[in-house]
Amino acid sequence: MIHIDNLSVHYGDRLALCIDEPVTFNAGDRVGVIGSNGAGKTTLINALLGLIPATGTFHLDAKPEDIGVHMQHNEYSSNVPVRNVMNLILGCKPEAHPIAAKLIDYFNFSHCLGKRFEKMSGGEKQKMTLILVLAKETPLVFFDEVTTGLDFVSRDHLMQLLRDWYTNRDATLVFITHYYKEIENLVNKLLILDRGRLLAFGHPQELFRTYCGERLFITEKTAETEKIFADVPILPLKDELALRPDDAEAEAVFRLLEKHHLSYRRCHMDIEILAQTVMAKKGVTDE
């Protein structure tokens, strides 16, 4: 569906994006593109869509009309009711559109049709664009920070709706986000960027095993816990102590946690921990 051999984007003299190894999004993939602000996530999507100049060898196996795009910020006319705006885009009344009508019910959006765009909440605005994008039922869809401006509960609810909607659909989905938890149970591939550089790409579980290990014990990071577990391999996390024992050490680590009455959690997959570890091992700093 999307094939990249190499891809570069320059903003003036600054290299904004450099992918210098093969990357493929296959049909039906759910891909999470993650990284901090300025990592190059939106630049990547804009380059693939031909919205900005880019160099390299890459292509999309989809015609423009077969691509759906939910941008981070979407603005519509505020002079007429939302129903009229959707009518213009869909080519018919939204309630009469066979897919849009289902989505209006699905997202509980019917009470918004008489509102003007500027009078809607952030979540309602996101739902409006989602209805318009999903109603096209394109085989390739990009979602750029789809939960921007929403609180945790609203973000979680919206992502659950998207998971449910696409459960039995074969569309290739690309999610750009810096809220890592919201895509943890949704994607089957991760692409990690930092300052325009590709740090890692692959299946989340495989990447986690490669960079973090088979299992982790996560506990509070203090001078005391660092002393207690001084001989146990750890991951370079900022705010937590992530113990990475091998099979022979696991039982001993468990006993120490119990002995010192330390609260902890077991971890076999965590995208945020994975991202932090990848960045640390690739030499990424906060500077």
Short mmCIF file of C-alpha atoms in Angstrom, two decimals:
data_model
loop_
_atom_site.label_atom_id
_atom_site.label_comp_id
_atom_site.label_asym_id
_atom_site.label_seq_id
_atom_site.Cartn_x
_atom_site.Cartn_y
_atom_site.Cartn_z
CA MET A 1 0.00 0.00 0.00
CA ILE A 2 2.85 2.43 0.91
CA HIS A 3 6.44 1.69 -0.07
CA ILE A 4 9.41 3.84 0.94
CA ASP A 5 12.99 3.05 -0.11
CA ASN A 6 14.25 6.46 0.92
CA LEU A 7 12.58 9.78 1.56
CA SER A 8 13.92 13.24 2.42
CA VAL A 9 12.30 16.60 3.07
CA HIS A 10 14.14 19.90 3.45
CA TYR A 11 12.74 23.15 4.83
CA GLY A 12 15.25 25.57 3.40
CA ASP A 13 18.66 24.36 4.53
CA ARG A 14 17.22 22.25 7.36
CA LEU A 15 16.71 18.51 6.88
CA ALA A 16 13.22 17.96 8.30
CA LEU A 17 12.84 14.27 7.46
CA CYS A 18 15.20 11.50 6.45
CA ILE A 19 14.09 7.90 6.04
CA ASP A 20 17.04 6.02 4.63
CA GLU A 21 15.89 2.41 4.91
CA PRO A 22 12.97 0.48 3.40
CA VAL A 23 9.57 0.92 5.04
CA THR A 24 6.40 -0.82 3.83
CA PHE A 25 2.81 -0.44 5.02
CA ASN A 26 0.91 -3.42 3.64
CA ALA A 27 -2.80 -3.48 2.81
CA GLY A 28 -4.75 -3.87 6.03
CA ASP A 29 -1.94 -2.66 8.29
CA ARG A 30 -2.68 -0.42 11.27
CA VAL A 31 0.42 1.76 11.65
CA GLY A 32 1.28 4.08 14.51
CA VAL A 33 3.65 6.93 13.66
CA ILE A 34 5.01 8.22 16.95
CA GLY A 35 7.53 10.73 18.26
CA SER A 36 7.67 13.98 20.19
CA ASN A 37 6.68 17.37 18.78
CA GLY A 38 8.90 18.22 15.84
CA ALA A 39 9.77 14.58 15.18
CA GLY A 40 8.60 14.77 11.56
CA LYS A 41 5.33 12.86 11.87
CA THR A 42 3.08 15.31 9.99
CA THR A 43 5.92 16.07 7.57
CA LEU A 44 6.00 12.38 6.64
CA ILE A 45 2.29 12.30 5.87
CA ASN A 46 2.39 15.58 3.94
CA ALA A 47 5.29 14.24 1.87
CA LEU A 48 3.51 10.96 1.09
CA LEU A 49 0.40 12.89 0.04
CA GLY A 50 2.40 15.19 -2.20
CA LEU A 51 1.48 18.28 -0.19
CA ILE A 52 5.11 19.33 0.26
CA PRO A 53 8.22 18.84 -1.92
CA ALA A 54 10.13 15.64 -1.15
CA THR A 55 12.92 13.63 -2.74
CA GLY A 56 13.62 9.91 -2.80
CA THR A 57 12.02 6.70 -3.96
CA PHE A 58 8.54 6.12 -2.54
CA HIS A 59 4.99 5.58 -3.76
CA LEU A 60 1.43 4.91 -2.64
CA ASP A 61 -0.62 2.15 -4.26
CA ALA A 62 -3.75 4.29 -4.09
CA LYS A 63 -5.36 6.97 -6.22
CA PRO A 64 -6.08 10.34 -4.59
CA GLU A 65 -9.80 9.54 -4.45
CA ASP A 66 -8.97 6.32 -2.56
CA ILE A 67 -7.25 8.15 0.30
CA GLY A 68 -8.99 9.55 3.37
CA VAL A 69 -7.22 12.19 5.48
CA HIS A 70 -8.11 13.53 8.91
CA MET A 71 -5.77 16.46 9.51
CA GLN A 72 -4.86 17.75 12.96
CA HIS A 73 -6.76 20.99 12.44
CA ASN A 74 -9.88 21.14 10.29
CA GLU A 75 -11.91 24.29 9.64
CA TYR A 76 -15.29 24.60 7.94
CA SER A 77 -17.65 27.46 7.19
CA SER A 78 -19.26 28.89 10.31
CA ASN A 79 -21.94 30.82 8.41
CA VAL A 80 -24.28 27.87 7.89
CA PRO A 81 -25.40 24.87 9.96
CA VAL A 82 -23.15 21.81 10.04
CA ARG A 83 -25.82 19.86 8.15
CA ASN A 84 -25.37 22.19 5.15
CA VAL A 85 -21.58 21.83 5.21
CA MET A 86 -21.83 18.05 5.29
CA ASN A 87 -24.47 18.13 2.54
CA LEU A 88 -22.05 20.02 0.29
CA ILE A 89 -19.17 17.61 0.96
CA LEU A 90 -21.19 14.39 0.81
CA GLY A 91 -23.33 15.43 -2.14
CA CYS A 92 -26.57 14.75 -0.28
CA LYS A 93 -28.18 15.28 3.10
CA PRO A 94 -26.06 13.52 5.73
CA GLU A 95 -29.11 11.66 7.06
CA ALA A 96 -29.71 10.31 3.53
CA HIS A 97 -26.14 9.13 2.95
CA PRO A 98 -26.06 5.33 3.54
CA ILE A 99 -22.77 5.36 5.49
CA ALA A 100 -22.80 8.87 6.97
CA ALA A 101 -26.23 8.21 8.48
CA LYS A 102 -24.85 5.15 10.31
CA LEU A 103 -21.84 7.14 11.50
CA ILE A 104 -24.05 9.96 12.78
CA ASP A 105 -25.82 7.41 14.97
CA TYR A 106 -22.55 5.65 15.81
CA PHE A 107 -20.95 8.87 17.07
CA ASN A 108 -24.18 10.22 18.61
CA PHE A 109 -23.84 13.28 16.38
CA SER A 110 -27.43 13.99 15.28
CA HIS A 111 -27.91 16.79 17.84
CA CYS A 112 -24.97 18.66 16.26
CA LEU A 113 -26.36 18.87 12.73
CA GLY A 114 -28.21 22.12 13.41
CA LYS A 115 -25.21 23.78 15.10
CA ARG A 116 -22.67 26.03 13.46
CA PHE A 117 -19.10 24.71 13.40
CA GLU A 118 -17.73 27.39 15.72
CA LYS A 119 -20.33 26.53 18.38
CA MET A 120 -19.30 22.87 18.65
CA SER A 121 -16.93 21.45 21.26
CA GLY A 122 -13.51 20.10 20.30
CA GLY A 123 -14.79 16.54 20.44
CA GLU A 124 -17.81 17.35 18.28
CA LYS A 125 -15.58 18.99 15.66
CA GLN A 126 -13.38 15.89 15.57
CA LYS A 127 -16.43 13.66 15.17
CA MET A 128 -17.72 15.76 12.27
CA THR A 129 -14.47 15.30 10.34
CA LEU A 130 -14.34 11.61 11.23
CA ILE A 131 -17.83 11.11 9.84
CA LEU A 132 -16.85 12.82 6.59
CA VAL A 133 -13.60 10.82 6.30
CA LEU A 134 -15.01 7.44 7.28
CA ALA A 135 -18.08 7.86 5.05
CA LYS A 136 -15.79 7.70 2.00
CA GLU A 137 -14.74 4.16 3.01
CA THR A 138 -11.36 4.59 1.34
CA PRO A 139 -8.80 1.75 1.42
CA LEU A 140 -6.16 4.08 2.91
CA VAL A 141 -6.82 6.53 5.75
CA PHE A 142 -4.48 8.92 7.57
CA PHE A 143 -5.39 10.20 11.04
CA ASP A 144 -3.21 13.10 12.19
CA GLU A 145 -3.59 13.68 15.96
CA VAL A 146 -7.26 12.74 15.81
CA THR A 147 -7.76 13.26 19.57
CA THR A 148 -6.16 16.71 19.82
CA GLY A 149 -7.89 18.92 22.38
CA LEU A 150 -9.79 16.09 24.07
CA ASP A 151 -9.51 14.99 27.69
CA PHE A 152 -8.37 11.47 28.58
CA VAL A 153 -11.87 9.99 28.83
CA SER A 154 -12.96 11.51 25.50
CA ARG A 155 -9.75 10.36 23.80
CA ASP A 156 -10.20 6.81 25.05
CA HIS A 157 -13.86 6.75 23.99
CA LEU A 158 -13.11 8.09 20.52
CA MET A 159 -10.32 5.58 19.91
CA GLN A 160 -12.60 2.76 21.06
CA LEU A 161 -15.20 3.89 18.52
CA LEU A 162 -12.56 3.83 15.78
CA ARG A 163 -11.36 0.36 16.86
CA ASP A 164 -14.92 -0.94 16.73
CA TRP A 165 -15.68 0.69 13.39
CA TYR A 166 -12.64 -0.81 11.66
CA THR A 167 -12.72 -4.24 13.34
CA ASN A 168 -14.05 -6.06 10.27
CA ARG A 169 -12.79 -3.62 7.63
CA ASP A 170 -9.64 -4.08 5.54
CA ALA A 171 -8.59 -0.44 5.28
CA THR A 172 -4.95 0.51 5.84
CA LEU A 173 -4.84 3.01 8.71
CA VAL A 174 -2.00 5.36 9.64
CA PHE A 175 -2.27 7.04 13.04
CA ILE A 176 -0.06 9.99 13.95
CA THR A 177 -0.10 10.60 17.67
CA HIS A 178 1.94 11.55 20.72
CA TYR A 179 -0.57 9.84 23.02
CA TYR A 180 1.03 6.40 22.86
CA LYS A 181 -1.47 4.56 25.07
CA GLU A 182 -4.38 5.25 22.73
CA ILE A 183 -2.92 3.13 19.92
CA GLU A 184 -1.45 0.31 22.00
CA ASN A 185 -4.28 -2.13 21.22
CA LEU A 186 -4.92 -0.78 17.75
CA VAL A 187 -1.73 -0.93 15.66
CA ASN A 188 0.26 -3.85 14.29
CA LYS A 189 3.23 -1.73 13.20
CA LEU A 190 5.12 1.18 14.73
CA LEU A 191 7.27 3.81 13.08
CA ILE A 192 9.31 5.84 15.58
CA LEU A 193 10.70 9.22 14.54
CA ASP A 194 12.85 11.80 16.28
CA ARG A 195 13.89 15.12 14.77
CA GLY A 196 13.21 13.79 11.30
CA ARG A 197 15.21 10.59 11.75
CA LEU A 198 13.76 7.11 11.53
CA LEU A 199 14.71 5.35 14.77
CA ALA A 200 12.80 2.08 14.46
CA PHE A 201 10.09 0.39 12.41
CA GLY A 202 8.37 -2.96 12.88
CA HIS A 203 5.82 -4.95 14.85
CA PRO A 204 5.39 -3.54 18.39
CA GLN A 205 5.95 -6.84 20.20
CA GLU A 206 9.07 -7.62 18.16
CA LEU A 207 10.46 -4.14 18.79
CA PHE A 208 9.68 -4.46 22.51
CA ARG A 209 11.51 -7.77 22.76
CA THR A 210 14.48 -6.37 20.85
CA TYR A 211 14.86 -3.14 22.83
CA CYS A 212 13.23 -3.91 26.19
CA GLY A 213 13.31 -7.68 26.66
CA GLU A 214 10.74 -10.38 27.29
CA ARG A 215 9.52 -8.96 30.62
CA LEU A 216 9.93 -5.95 32.84
CA PHE A 217 9.21 -5.21 36.48
CA ILE A 218 8.35 -1.52 36.85
CA THR A 219 8.72 0.10 40.26
CA GLU A 220 9.35 3.53 41.79
CA LYS A 221 12.66 5.13 40.87
CA THR A 222 14.41 6.30 44.03
CA ALA A 223 17.92 6.24 45.44
CA GLU A 224 16.85 3.29 47.61
CA THR A 225 15.40 1.17 44.79
CA GLU A 226 18.38 1.93 42.55
CA LYS A 227 20.63 0.64 45.35
CA ILE A 228 18.52 -2.47 45.97
CA PHE A 229 18.58 -3.44 42.30
CA ALA A 230 22.08 -2.22 41.49
CA ASP A 231 23.03 -5.60 39.98
CA VAL A 232 19.88 -6.01 37.87
CA PRO A 233 19.83 -4.78 34.24
CA ILE A 234 17.54 -1.76 33.87
CA LEU A 235 16.15 0.34 31.05
CA PRO A 236 17.08 4.03 30.80
CA LEU A 237 13.68 5.49 31.75
CA LYS A 238 13.30 8.98 33.18
CA ASP A 239 10.71 8.56 35.92
CA GLU A 240 10.49 4.84 36.69
CA LEU A 241 12.83 1.99 37.45
CA ALA A 242 12.34 -0.64 34.77
CA LEU A 243 14.01 -3.89 35.82
CA ARG A 244 14.95 -6.21 32.96
CA PRO A 245 15.93 -9.55 34.52
CA ASP A 246 16.73 -12.59 32.45
CA ASP A 247 15.00 -15.91 33.16
CA ALA A 248 17.48 -16.87 35.87
CA GLU A 249 17.15 -13.51 37.66
CA ALA A 250 13.38 -13.08 37.52
CA GLU A 251 12.58 -15.04 40.68
CA ALA A 252 15.26 -13.20 42.69
CA VAL A 253 13.93 -9.83 41.53
CA PHE A 254 10.41 -10.83 42.50
CA ARG A 255 11.61 -11.81 46.00
CA LEU A 256 13.39 -8.47 46.47
CA LEU A 257 10.29 -6.56 45.47
CA GLU A 258 8.23 -8.53 47.96
CA LYS A 259 10.87 -8.31 50.70
CA HIS A 260 11.04 -4.52 50.52
CA HIS A 261 7.26 -4.17 50.14
CA LEU A 262 7.65 -2.30 46.85
CA SER A 263 4.67 -1.77 44.61
CA TYR A 264 5.35 -2.83 41.04
CA ARG A 265 3.76 -3.94 37.83
CA ARG A 266 4.77 -6.55 35.30
CA CYS A 267 5.11 -5.34 31.73
CA HIS A 268 5.31 -7.29 28.47
CA MET A 269 4.35 -4.40 26.19
CA ASP A 270 4.25 -0.62 26.60
CA ILE A 271 4.69 1.73 23.65
CA GLU A 272 5.81 4.68 25.78
CA ILE A 273 8.51 2.62 27.50
CA LEU A 274 9.52 1.24 24.10
CA ALA A 275 9.82 4.73 22.61
CA GLN A 276 11.91 6.00 25.54
CA THR A 277 14.21 2.98 25.33
CA VAL A 278 14.66 3.21 21.57
CA MET A 279 15.52 6.91 21.82
CA ALA A 280 18.01 6.31 24.63
CA LYS A 281 19.71 3.46 22.78
CA LYS A 282 19.85 5.52 19.58
CA GLY A 283 21.56 8.34 21.46
CA VAL A 284 18.66 10.78 21.39
CA THR A 285 18.89 13.52 24.02
CA ASP A 286 16.49 16.23 25.18
CA GLU A 287 18.78 18.97 23.91
#
